[in-house]
Amino acid sequence: MSATRILVVRLDSDGDVLLAGPAVRAAAAAGEVVLLCGHSGAQAASLLPGVGRIVRWDCPWIVSPPPAVQESDIDGIVALLNGIRVDVALILTSFHQSPLPLALLLRLAGVPRIVARSTDYPGSLLDVRLRDDPDVPESERALSVARAAGFELPPGDDGKLAVVPPPESSIPSPYVVLHPGASVPARAWSPDRSAEAARALSEAGHRVVVTGGPGETALTAHVAGAHAVDLGGRTTFAELAGVLAGAEAVVVGNTGPAHLAVAVGTPVVSLFAPVVPAERWAPHGRHVLLGDQNAPCAGSRARECPVPGHPCLDRVSPAEVVAAVDELVGVRT
């Protein structure tokens, strides 16, 4: 199937946008891709192969904290999408999100063909509706939407996560990255546990590099202490990709840099809180999964840990992390 202009929609954060990468590449094999994402996903969008244009919009029923719904904003995005003149739209959502509010706006914008997965009856809002909700990695789930629209990965594309080549890291190799932060607090290891792991990894003979965003500098300084290089707030997202690409392994929770590490071929020690299913959201590449997947918070989608002591992650010991890193070191995908 051929199309001139394809809108791919993923309105969440950087990690979610990275997981849309294979679907984007399948669409790009058939035409020009316009990616609609929130501001929190724009850094990742700029690294995805196949993206021709990025349109940023903070959707009030997706992002957190949600902005107010304003008529002028809704009218503005409808007018913008109408002006882009796409031939088909792929709405990529998580299992707990509905594509139908956006499908309505796309209809008002004159998009002639809309494809999405929806458990709710869509009426005339969708032209192709996937009704199943498979327990598969999120990137595969997104790719299935592209395939339902008639788009396939080009020959030689293995369907794995990928980004454009990042800048080379200036950190001398070998080293291990520890990324202690997470966009959702319930998915992060505690700062003290992370600091203990930085010390344990250093004492085990690893050079440790601690990474984090501009708002995480106090956290990364605490975690790095005297045992690690602190890069908190000192890298762009593209530069972070380069740092992760140069690492032997990355220790990280369920957050965007876990998927960025996979995209650059670096194995991951995944400190995974089970508030969302690991089957869908664990790193889709070589990894070791740590954390109690049967903890009381399992499946809750909680943003703040609902269980005193954060046992699903804080019962993971620094020694377990060192052992997991040692299992992965020297093996690259």
mmCIF file with all atom_site columns, N, CA and C in Angstrom, residues 56-125:
data_model
loop_
_atom_site.group_PDB
_atom_site.id
_atom_site.type_symbol
_atom_site.label_atom_id
_atom_site.label_alt_id
_atom_site.label_comp_id
_atom_site.label_asym_id
_atom_site.label_entity_id
_atom_site.label_seq_id
_atom_site.pdbx_PDB_ins_code
_atom_site.Cartn_x
_atom_site.Cartn_y
_atom_site.Cartn_z
_atom_site.occupancy
_atom_site.B_iso_or_equiv
_atom_site.pdbx_formal_charge
_atom_site.auth_seq_id
_atom_site.auth_comp_id
_atom_site.auth_asym_id
_atom_site.auth_atom_id
_atom_site.pdbx_PDB_model_num
ATOM 1   N N  . ARG A 1 56  ? 4.182   19.256 17.929 1.00 0.00 ? 56  ARG A N  1
ATOM 2   C CA . ARG A 1 56  ? 4.096   19.114 19.383 1.00 0.00 ? 56  ARG A CA 1
ATOM 3   C C  . ARG A 1 56  ? 2.747   19.623 19.883 1.00 0.00 ? 56  ARG A C  1
ATOM 4   N N  . TRP A 1 57  ? 2.120   18.811 20.722 1.00 0.00 ? 57  TRP A N  1
ATOM 5   C CA . TRP A 1 57  ? 0.830   19.203 21.317 1.00 0.00 ? 57  TRP A CA 1
ATOM 6   C C  . TRP A 1 57  ? 0.648   18.447 22.624 1.00 0.00 ? 57  TRP A C  1
ATOM 7   N N  . ASP A 1 58  ? 0.416   19.170 23.708 1.00 0.00 ? 58  ASP A N  1
ATOM 8   C CA . ASP A 1 58  ? 0.186   18.539 25.003 1.00 0.00 ? 58  ASP A CA 1
ATOM 9   C C  . ASP A 1 58  ? -1.296  18.216 25.148 1.00 0.00 ? 58  ASP A C  1
ATOM 10  N N  . CYS A 1 59  ? -1.612  16.944 24.949 1.00 0.00 ? 59  CYS A N  1
ATOM 11  C CA . CYS A 1 59  ? -2.999  16.491 24.911 1.00 0.00 ? 59  CYS A CA 1
ATOM 12  C C  . CYS A 1 59  ? -3.576  16.442 26.331 1.00 0.00 ? 59  CYS A C  1
ATOM 13  N N  . PRO A 1 60  ? -4.690  17.109 26.594 1.00 0.00 ? 60  PRO A N  1
ATOM 14  C CA . PRO A 1 60  ? -5.199  17.207 27.961 1.00 0.00 ? 60  PRO A CA 1
ATOM 15  C C  . PRO A 1 60  ? -5.737  15.913 28.543 1.00 0.00 ? 60  PRO A C  1
ATOM 16  N N  . TRP A 1 61  ? -5.957  14.877 27.742 1.00 0.00 ? 61  TRP A N  1
ATOM 17  C CA . TRP A 1 61  ? -6.410  13.609 28.315 1.00 0.00 ? 61  TRP A CA 1
ATOM 18  C C  . TRP A 1 61  ? -5.304  12.542 28.322 1.00 0.00 ? 61  TRP A C  1
ATOM 19  N N  . ILE A 1 62  ? -4.066  12.966 28.054 1.00 0.00 ? 62  ILE A N  1
ATOM 20  C CA . ILE A 1 62  ? -2.933  12.034 28.058 1.00 0.00 ? 62  ILE A CA 1
ATOM 21  C C  . ILE A 1 62  ? -1.853  12.453 29.046 1.00 0.00 ? 62  ILE A C  1
ATOM 22  N N  . VAL A 1 63  ? -1.390  13.691 28.958 1.00 0.00 ? 63  VAL A N  1
ATOM 23  C CA . VAL A 1 63  ? -0.227  14.098 29.735 1.00 0.00 ? 63  VAL A CA 1
ATOM 24  C C  . VAL A 1 63  ? -0.583  14.278 31.205 1.00 0.00 ? 63  VAL A C  1
ATOM 25  N N  . SER A 1 64  ? 0.443   14.200 32.052 1.00 0.00 ? 64  SER A N  1
ATOM 26  C CA . SER A 1 64  ? 0.259   14.393 33.487 1.00 0.00 ? 64  SER A CA 1
ATOM 27  C C  . SER A 1 64  ? 1.359   15.310 34.008 1.00 0.00 ? 64  SER A C  1
ATOM 28  N N  . PRO A 1 65  ? 0.985   16.368 34.745 1.00 0.00 ? 65  PRO A N  1
ATOM 29  C CA . PRO A 1 65  ? -0.375  16.789 35.078 1.00 0.00 ? 65  PRO A CA 1
ATOM 30  C C  . PRO A 1 65  ? -1.094  17.340 33.853 1.00 0.00 ? 65  PRO A C  1
ATOM 31  N N  . PRO A 1 66  ? -2.397  17.104 33.758 1.00 0.00 ? 66  PRO A N  1
ATOM 32  C CA . PRO A 1 66  ? -3.115  17.479 32.542 1.00 0.00 ? 66  PRO A CA 1
ATOM 33  C C  . PRO A 1 66  ? -3.414  18.972 32.483 1.00 0.00 ? 66  PRO A C  1
ATOM 34  N N  . PRO A 1 67  ? -3.207  19.572 31.310 1.00 0.00 ? 67  PRO A N  1
ATOM 35  C CA . PRO A 1 67  ? -3.630  20.967 31.142 1.00 0.00 ? 67  PRO A CA 1
ATOM 36  C C  . PRO A 1 67  ? -5.145  21.036 31.010 1.00 0.00 ? 67  PRO A C  1
ATOM 37  N N  . ALA A 1 68  ? -5.669  22.215 31.187 1.00 0.00 ? 68  ALA A N  1
ATOM 38  C CA . ALA A 1 68  ? -7.108  22.407 31.017 1.00 0.00 ? 68  ALA A CA 1
ATOM 39  C C  . ALA A 1 68  ? -7.493  22.217 29.550 1.00 0.00 ? 68  ALA A C  1
ATOM 40  N N  . VAL A 1 69  ? -8.711  21.746 29.327 1.00 0.00 ? 69  VAL A N  1
ATOM 41  C CA . VAL A 1 69  ? -9.244  21.650 27.973 1.00 0.00 ? 69  VAL A CA 1
ATOM 42  C C  . VAL A 1 69  ? -9.762  23.022 27.572 1.00 0.00 ? 69  VAL A C  1
ATOM 43  N N  . GLN A 1 70  ? -9.174  23.594 26.531 1.00 0.00 ? 70  GLN A N  1
ATOM 44  C CA . GLN A 1 70  ? -9.567  24.915 26.075 1.00 0.00 ? 70  GLN A CA 1
ATOM 45  C C  . GLN A 1 70  ? -10.013 24.844 24.616 1.00 0.00 ? 70  GLN A C  1
ATOM 46  N N  . GLU A 1 71  ? -11.116 25.497 24.357 1.00 0.00 ? 71  GLU A N  1
ATOM 47  C CA . GLU A 1 71  ? -11.671 25.461 22.999 1.00 0.00 ? 71  GLU A CA 1
ATOM 48  C C  . GLU A 1 71  ? -10.669 25.968 21.978 1.00 0.00 ? 71  GLU A C  1
ATOM 49  N N  . SER A 1 72  ? -9.918  27.009 22.337 1.00 0.00 ? 72  SER A N  1
ATOM 50  C CA . SER A 1 72  ? -8.969  27.576 21.380 1.00 0.00 ? 72  SER A CA 1
ATOM 51  C C  . SER A 1 72  ? -7.854  26.576 21.053 1.00 0.00 ? 72  SER A C  1
ATOM 52  N N  . ASP A 1 73  ? -7.422  25.813 22.064 1.00 0.00 ? 73  ASP A N  1
ATOM 53  C CA . ASP A 1 73  ? -6.378  24.815 21.843 1.00 0.00 ? 73  ASP A CA 1
ATOM 54  C C  . ASP A 1 73  ? -6.888  23.700 20.941 1.00 0.00 ? 73  ASP A C  1
ATOM 55  N N  . ILE A 1 74  ? -8.107  23.234 21.212 1.00 0.00 ? 74  ILE A N  1
ATOM 56  C CA . ILE A 1 74  ? -8.688  22.175 20.385 1.00 0.00 ? 74  ILE A CA 1
ATOM 57  C C  . ILE A 1 74  ? -8.891  22.663 18.955 1.00 0.00 ? 74  ILE A C  1
ATOM 58  N N  . ASP A 1 75  ? -9.424  23.861 18.808 1.00 0.00 ? 75  ASP A N  1
ATOM 59  C CA . ASP A 1 75  ? -9.608  24.421 17.470 1.00 0.00 ? 75  ASP A CA 1
ATOM 60  C C  . ASP A 1 75  ? -8.265  24.560 16.753 1.00 0.00 ? 75  ASP A C  1
ATOM 61  N N  . GLY A 1 76  ? -7.229  24.937 17.530 1.00 0.00 ? 76  GLY A N  1
ATOM 62  C CA . GLY A 1 76  ? -5.914  25.137 16.929 1.00 0.00 ? 76  GLY A CA 1
ATOM 63  C C  . GLY A 1 76  ? -5.314  23.845 16.410 1.00 0.00 ? 76  GLY A C  1
ATOM 64  N N  . ILE A 1 77  ? -5.424  22.765 17.176 1.00 0.00 ? 77  ILE A N  1
ATOM 65  C CA . ILE A 1 77  ? -4.825  21.504 16.715 1.00 0.00 ? 77  ILE A CA 1
ATOM 66  C C  . ILE A 1 77  ? -5.615  20.938 15.546 1.00 0.00 ? 77  ILE A C  1
ATOM 67  N N  . VAL A 1 78  ? -6.935  21.121 15.541 1.00 0.00 ? 78  VAL A N  1
ATOM 68  C CA . VAL A 1 78  ? -7.741  20.663 14.404 1.00 0.00 ? 78  VAL A CA 1
ATOM 69  C C  . VAL A 1 78  ? -7.346  21.429 13.140 1.00 0.00 ? 78  VAL A C  1
ATOM 70  N N  . ALA A 1 79  ? -7.188  22.748 13.273 1.00 0.00 ? 79  ALA A N  1
ATOM 71  C CA . ALA A 1 79  ? -6.792  23.549 12.109 1.00 0.00 ? 79  ALA A CA 1
ATOM 72  C C  . ALA A 1 79  ? -5.406  23.167 11.619 1.00 0.00 ? 79  ALA A C  1
ATOM 73  N N  . LEU A 1 80  ? -4.484  22.927 12.562 1.00 0.00 ? 80  LEU A N  1
ATOM 74  C CA . LEU A 1 80  ? -3.126  22.549 12.178 1.00 0.00 ? 80  LEU A CA 1
ATOM 75  C C  . LEU A 1 80  ? -3.118  21.221 11.438 1.00 0.00 ? 80  LEU A C  1
ATOM 76  N N  . LEU A 1 81  ? -3.827  20.233 11.967 1.00 0.00 ? 81  LEU A N  1
ATOM 77  C CA . LEU A 1 81  ? -3.871  18.924 11.321 1.00 0.00 ? 81  LEU A CA 1
ATOM 78  C C  . LEU A 1 81  ? -4.572  18.995 9.971  1.00 0.00 ? 81  LEU A C  1
ATOM 79  N N  . ASN A 1 82  ? -5.580  19.817 9.872  1.00 0.00 ? 82  ASN A N  1
ATOM 80  C CA . ASN A 1 82  ? -6.261  20.010 8.593  1.00 0.00 ? 82  ASN A CA 1
ATOM 81  C C  . ASN A 1 82  ? -5.296  20.569 7.549  1.00 0.00 ? 82  ASN A C  1
ATOM 82  N N  . GLY A 1 83  ? -4.426  21.475 7.989  1.00 0.00 ? 83  GLY A N  1
ATOM 83  C CA . GLY A 1 83  ? -3.472  22.082 7.067  1.00 0.00 ? 83  GLY A CA 1
ATOM 84  C C  . GLY A 1 83  ? -2.373  21.137 6.627  1.00 0.00 ? 83  GLY A C  1
ATOM 85  N N  . ILE A 1 84  ? -2.058  20.133 7.450  1.00 0.00 ? 84  ILE A N  1
ATOM 86  C CA . ILE A 1 84  ? -1.010  19.178 7.084  1.00 0.00 ? 84  ILE A CA 1
ATOM 87  C C  . ILE A 1 84  ? -1.464  18.249 5.960  1.00 0.00 ? 84  ILE A C  1
ATOM 88  N N  . ARG A 1 85  ? -2.780  17.985 5.910  1.00 0.00 ? 85  ARG A N  1
ATOM 89  C CA . ARG A 1 85  ? -3.355  17.170 4.833  1.00 0.00 ? 85  ARG A CA 1
ATOM 90  C C  . ARG A 1 85  ? -2.771  15.760 4.797  1.00 0.00 ? 85  ARG A C  1
ATOM 91  N N  . VAL A 1 86  ? -2.905  15.028 5.895  1.00 0.00 ? 86  VAL A N  1
ATOM 92  C CA . VAL A 1 86  ? -2.404  13.659 5.902  1.00 0.00 ? 86  VAL A CA 1
ATOM 93  C C  . VAL A 1 86  ? -3.412  12.723 5.238  1.00 0.00 ? 86  VAL A C  1
ATOM 94  N N  . ASP A 1 87  ? -2.901  11.623 4.719  1.00 0.00 ? 87  ASP A N  1
ATOM 95  C CA . ASP A 1 87  ? -3.747  10.637 4.053  1.00 0.00 ? 87  ASP A CA 1
ATOM 96  C C  . ASP A 1 87  ? -4.256  9.567  5.010  1.00 0.00 ? 87  ASP A C  1
ATOM 97  N N  . VAL A 1 88  ? -3.474  9.294  6.040  1.00 0.00 ? 88  VAL A N  1
ATOM 98  C CA . VAL A 1 88  ? -3.863  8.273  7.005  1.00 0.00 ? 88  VAL A CA 1
ATOM 99  C C  . VAL A 1 88  ? -3.209  8.622  8.337  1.00 0.00 ? 88  VAL A C  1
ATOM 100 N N  . ALA A 1 89  ? -3.902  8.303  9.421  1.00 0.00 ? 89  ALA A N  1
ATOM 101 C CA . ALA A 1 89  ? -3.372  8.540  10.764 1.00 0.00 ? 89  ALA A CA 1
ATOM 102 C C  . ALA A 1 89  ? -3.310  7.227  11.529 1.00 0.00 ? 89  ALA A C  1
ATOM 103 N N  . LEU A 1 90  ? -2.184  7.000  12.213 1.00 0.00 ? 90  LEU A N  1
ATOM 104 C CA . LEU A 1 90  ? -2.026  5.863  13.108 1.00 0.00 ? 90  LEU A CA 1
ATOM 105 C C  . LEU A 1 90  ? -1.998  6.404  14.525 1.00 0.00 ? 90  LEU A C  1
ATOM 106 N N  . ILE A 1 91  ? -2.984  6.047  15.329 1.00 0.00 ? 91  ILE A N  1
ATOM 107 C CA . ILE A 1 91  ? -3.030  6.492  16.717 1.00 0.00 ? 91  ILE A CA 1
ATOM 108 C C  . ILE A 1 91  ? -2.461  5.378  17.587 1.00 0.00 ? 91  ILE A C  1
ATOM 109 N N  . LEU A 1 92  ? -1.336  5.640  18.219 1.00 0.00 ? 92  LEU A N  1
ATOM 110 C CA . LEU A 1 92  ? -0.672  4.650  19.060 1.00 0.00 ? 92  LEU A CA 1
ATOM 111 C C  . LEU A 1 92  ? -0.948  4.989  20.516 1.00 0.00 ? 92  LEU A C  1
ATOM 112 N N  . THR A 1 93  ? -1.536  4.045  21.231 1.00 0.00 ? 93  THR A N  1
ATOM 113 C CA . THR A 1 93  ? -1.911  4.260  22.618 1.00 0.00 ? 93  THR A CA 1
ATOM 114 C C  . THR A 1 93  ? -1.452  3.082  23.471 1.00 0.00 ? 93  THR A C  1
ATOM 115 N N  . SER A 1 94  ? -1.366  3.308  24.780 1.00 0.00 ? 94  SER A N  1
ATOM 116 C CA . SER A 1 94  ? -1.147  2.226  25.723 1.00 0.00 ? 94  SER A CA 1
ATOM 117 C C  . SER A 1 94  ? -2.468  1.524  26.003 1.00 0.00 ? 94  SER A C  1
ATOM 118 N N  . PHE A 1 95  ? -2.376  0.392  26.710 1.00 0.00 ? 95  PHE A N  1
ATOM 119 C CA . PHE A 1 95  ? -3.573  -0.421 26.931 1.00 0.00 ? 95  PHE A CA 1
ATOM 120 C C  . PHE A 1 95  ? -4.625  0.290  27.754 1.00 0.00 ? 95  PHE A C  1
ATOM 121 N N  . HIS A 1 96  ? -4.244  1.310  28.507 1.00 0.00 ? 96  HIS A N  1
ATOM 122 C CA . HIS A 1 96  ? -5.199  2.002  29.371 1.00 0.00 ? 96  HIS A CA 1
ATOM 123 C C  . HIS A 1 96  ? -5.677  3.320  28.772 1.00 0.00 ? 96  HIS A C  1
ATOM 124 N N  . GLN A 1 97  ? -5.344  3.590  27.506 1.00 0.00 ? 97  GLN A N  1
ATOM 125 C CA . GLN A 1 97  ? -5.727  4.841  26.858 1.00 0.00 ? 97  GLN A CA 1
ATOM 126 C C  . GLN A 1 97  ? -6.715  4.579  25.722 1.00 0.00 ? 97  GLN A C  1
ATOM 127 N N  . SER A 1 98  ? -7.603  5.524  25.520 1.00 0.00 ? 98  SER A N  1
ATOM 128 C CA . SER A 1 98  ? -8.539  5.431  24.406 1.00 0.00 ? 98  SER A CA 1
ATOM 129 C C  . SER A 1 98  ? -8.076  6.314  23.260 1.00 0.00 ? 98  SER A C  1
ATOM 130 N N  . PRO A 1 99  ? -8.138  5.804  22.033 1.00 0.00 ? 99  PRO A N  1
ATOM 131 C CA . PRO A 1 99  ? -7.784  6.642  20.888 1.00 0.00 ? 99  PRO A CA 1
ATOM 132 C C  . PRO A 1 99  ? -8.950  7.503  20.399 1.00 0.00 ? 99  PRO A C  1
ATOM 133 N N  . LEU A 1 100 ? -10.139 7.303  20.948 1.00 0.00 ? 100 LEU A N  1
ATOM 134 C CA . LEU A 1 100 ? -11.340 7.878  20.335 1.00 0.00 ? 100 LEU A CA 1
ATOM 135 C C  . LEU A 1 100 ? -11.445 9.401  20.451 1.00 0.00 ? 100 LEU A C  1
ATOM 136 N N  . PRO A 1 101 ? -11.063 10.033 21.569 1.00 0.00 ? 101 PRO A N  1
ATOM 137 C CA . PRO A 1 101 ? -11.135 11.501 21.558 1.00 0.00 ? 101 PRO A CA 1
ATOM 138 C C  . PRO A 1 101 ? -10.279 12.122 20.455 1.00 0.00 ? 101 PRO A C  1
ATOM 139 N N  . LEU A 1 102 ? -9.074  11.593 20.279 1.00 0.00 ? 102 LEU A N  1
ATOM 140 C CA . LEU A 1 102 ? -8.225  12.132 19.222 1.00 0.00 ? 102 LEU A CA 1
ATOM 141 C C  . LEU A 1 102 ? -8.768  11.766 17.848 1.00 0.00 ? 102 LEU A C  1
ATOM 142 N N  . ALA A 1 103 ? -9.332  10.567 17.712 1.00 0.00 ? 103 ALA A N  1
ATOM 143 C CA . ALA A 1 103 ? -9.919  10.178 16.429 1.00 0.00 ? 103 ALA A CA 1
ATOM 144 C C  . ALA A 1 103 ? -11.016 11.163 16.015 1.00 0.00 ? 103 ALA A C  1
ATOM 145 N N  . LEU A 1 104 ? -11.791 11.633 16.991 1.00 0.00 ? 104 LEU A N  1
ATOM 146 C CA . LEU A 1 104 ? -12.827 12.625 16.690 1.00 0.00 ? 104 LEU A CA 1
ATOM 147 C C  . LEU A 1 104 ? -12.193 13.903 16.138 1.00 0.00 ? 104 LEU A C  1
ATOM 148 N N  . LEU A 1 105 ? -11.105 14.372 16.772 1.00 0.00 ? 105 LEU A N  1
ATOM 149 C CA . LEU A 1 105 ? -10.445 15.581 16.284 1.00 0.00 ? 105 LEU A CA 1
ATOM 150 C C  . LEU A 1 105 ? -9.862  15.371 14.889 1.00 0.00 ? 105 LEU A C  1
ATOM 151 N N  . LEU A 1 106 ? -9.332  14.192 14.645 1.00 0.00 ? 106 LEU A N  1
ATOM 152 C CA . LEU A 1 106 ? -8.788  13.905 13.320 1.00 0.00 ? 106 LEU A CA 1
ATOM 153 C C  . LEU A 1 106 ? -9.884  13.895 12.261 1.00 0.00 ? 106 LEU A C  1
ATOM 154 N N  . ARG A 1 107 ? -11.054 13.381 12.609 1.00 0.00 ? 107 ARG A N  1
ATOM 155 C CA . ARG A 1 107 ? -12.186 13.434 11.674 1.00 0.00 ? 107 ARG A CA 1
ATOM 156 C C  . ARG A 1 107 ? -12.560 14.886 11.373 1.00 0.00 ? 107 ARG A C  1
ATOM 157 N N  . LEU A 1 108 ? -12.599 15.709 12.441 1.00 0.00 ? 108 LEU A N  1
ATOM 158 C CA . LEU A 1 108 ? -12.925 17.117 12.236 1.00 0.00 ? 108 LEU A CA 1
ATOM 159 C C  . LEU A 1 108 ? -11.865 17.813 11.394 1.00 0.00 ? 108 LEU A C  1
ATOM 160 N N  . ALA A 1 109 ? -10.622 17.293 11.454 1.00 0.00 ? 109 ALA A N  1
ATOM 161 C CA . ALA A 1 109 ? -9.539  17.860 10.647 1.00 0.00 ? 109 ALA A CA 1
ATOM 162 C C  . ALA A 1 109 ? -9.553  17.339 9.213  1.00 0.00 ? 109 ALA A C  1
ATOM 163 N N  . GLY A 1 110 ? -10.464 16.431 8.896  1.00 0.00 ? 110 GLY A N  1
ATOM 164 C CA . GLY A 1 110 ? -10.584 15.936 7.534  1.00 0.00 ? 110 GLY A CA 1
ATOM 165 C C  . GLY A 1 110 ? -9.684  14.778 7.193  1.00 0.00 ? 110 GLY A C  1
ATOM 166 N N  . VAL A 1 111 ? -9.115  14.096 8.200  1.00 0.00 ? 111 VAL A N  1
ATOM 167 C CA . VAL A 1 111 ? -8.260  12.937 7.912  1.00 0.00 ? 111 VAL A CA 1
ATOM 168 C C  . VAL A 1 111 ? -9.132  11.810 7.375  1.00 0.00 ? 111 VAL A C  1
ATOM 169 N N  . PRO A 1 112 ? -8.856  11.309 6.185  1.00 0.00 ? 112 PRO A N  1
ATOM 170 C CA . PRO A 1 112 ? -9.765  10.358 5.544  1.00 0.00 ? 112 PRO A CA 1
ATOM 171 C C  . PRO A 1 112 ? -9.676  8.933  6.077  1.00 0.00 ? 112 PRO A C  1
ATOM 172 N N  . ARG A 1 113 ? -8.544  8.560  6.698  1.00 0.00 ? 113 ARG A N  1
ATOM 173 C CA . ARG A 1 113 ? -8.376  7.170  7.135  1.00 0.00 ? 113 ARG A CA 1
ATOM 174 C C  . ARG A 1 113 ? -7.652  7.155  8.473  1.00 0.00 ? 113 ARG A C  1
ATOM 175 N N  . ILE A 1 114 ? -8.249  6.508  9.465  1.00 0.00 ? 114 ILE A N  1
ATOM 176 C CA . ILE A 1 114 ? -7.705  6.504  10.826 1.00 0.00 ? 114 ILE A CA 1
ATOM 177 C C  . ILE A 1 114 ? -7.657  5.055  11.313 1.00 0.00 ? 114 ILE A C  1
ATOM 178 N N  . VAL A 1 115 ? -6.500  4.672  11.855 1.00 0.00 ? 115 VAL A N  1
ATOM 179 C CA . VAL A 1 115 ? -6.276  3.301  12.310 1.00 0.00 ? 115 VAL A CA 1
ATOM 180 C C  . VAL A 1 115 ? -5.817  3.342  13.763 1.00 0.00 ? 115 VAL A C  1
ATOM 181 N N  . ALA A 1 116 ? -6.423  2.498  14.602 1.00 0.00 ? 116 ALA A N  1
ATOM 182 C CA . ALA A 1 116 ? -6.052  2.467  16.020 1.00 0.00 ? 116 ALA A CA 1
ATOM 183 C C  . ALA A 1 116 ? -6.556  1.184  16.645 1.00 0.00 ? 116 ALA A C  1
ATOM 184 N N  . ARG A 1 117 ? -6.081  0.931  17.846 1.00 0.00 ? 117 ARG A N  1
ATOM 185 C CA . ARG A 1 117 ? -6.592  -0.171 18.660 1.00 0.00 ? 117 ARG A CA 1
ATOM 186 C C  . ARG A 1 117 ? -7.580  0.409  19.664 1.00 0.00 ? 117 ARG A C  1
ATOM 187 N N  . SER A 1 118 ? -8.790  -0.174 19.742 1.00 0.00 ? 118 SER A N  1
ATOM 188 C CA . SER A 1 118 ? -9.810  0.362  20.645 1.00 0.00 ? 118 SER A CA 1
ATOM 189 C C  . SER A 1 118 ? -10.686 -0.761 21.174 1.00 0.00 ? 118 SER A C  1
ATOM 190 N N  . THR A 1 119 ? -10.788 -0.844 22.507 1.00 0.00 ? 119 THR A N  1
ATOM 191 C CA . THR A 1 119 ? -11.723 -1.807 23.092 1.00 0.00 ? 119 THR A CA 1
ATOM 192 C C  . THR A 1 119 ? -13.144 -1.258 23.092 1.00 0.00 ? 119 THR A C  1
ATOM 193 N N  . ASP A 1 120 ? -13.279 0.066  22.979 1.00 0.00 ? 120 ASP A N  1
ATOM 194 C CA . ASP A 1 120 ? -14.607 0.695  22.926 1.00 0.00 ? 120 ASP A CA 1
ATOM 195 C C  . ASP A 1 120 ? -15.094 0.778  21.489 1.00 0.00 ? 120 ASP A C  1
ATOM 196 N N  . TYR A 1 121 ? -16.397 0.672  21.320 1.00 0.00 ? 121 TYR A N  1
ATOM 197 C CA . TYR A 1 121 ? -16.986 0.783  19.987 1.00 0.00 ? 121 TYR A CA 1
ATOM 198 C C  . TYR A 1 121 ? -16.683 2.162  19.413 1.00 0.00 ? 121 TYR A C  1
ATOM 199 N N  . PRO A 1 122 ? -16.064 2.239  18.214 1.00 0.00 ? 122 PRO A N  1
ATOM 200 C CA . PRO A 1 122 ? -15.643 3.533  17.684 1.00 0.00 ? 122 PRO A CA 1
ATOM 201 C C  . PRO A 1 122 ? -16.642 4.203  16.749 1.00 0.00 ? 122 PRO A C  1
ATOM 202 N N  . GLY A 1 123 ? -17.716 3.511  16.380 1.00 0.00 ? 123 GLY A N  1
ATOM 203 C CA . GLY A 1 123 ? -18.618 4.089  15.396 1.00 0.00 ? 123 GLY A CA 1
ATOM 204 C C  . GLY A 1 123 ? -17.874 4.414  14.116 1.00 0.00 ? 123 GLY A C  1
ATOM 205 N N  . SER A 1 124 ? -18.053 5.632  13.639 1.00 0.00 ? 124 SER A N  1
ATOM 206 C CA . SER A 1 124 ? -17.397 6.032  12.385 1.00 0.00 ? 124 SER A CA 1
ATOM 207 C C  . SER A 1 124 ? -16.058 6.721  12.621 1.00 0.00 ? 124 SER A C  1
ATOM 208 N N  . LEU A 1 125 ? -15.543 6.656  13.841 1.00 0.00 ? 125 LEU A N  1
ATOM 209 C CA . LEU A 1 125 ? -14.301 7.375  14.129 1.00 0.00 ? 125 LEU A CA 1
ATOM 210 C C  . LEU A 1 125 ? -13.063 6.643  13.615 1.00 0.00 ? 125 LEU A C  1
#
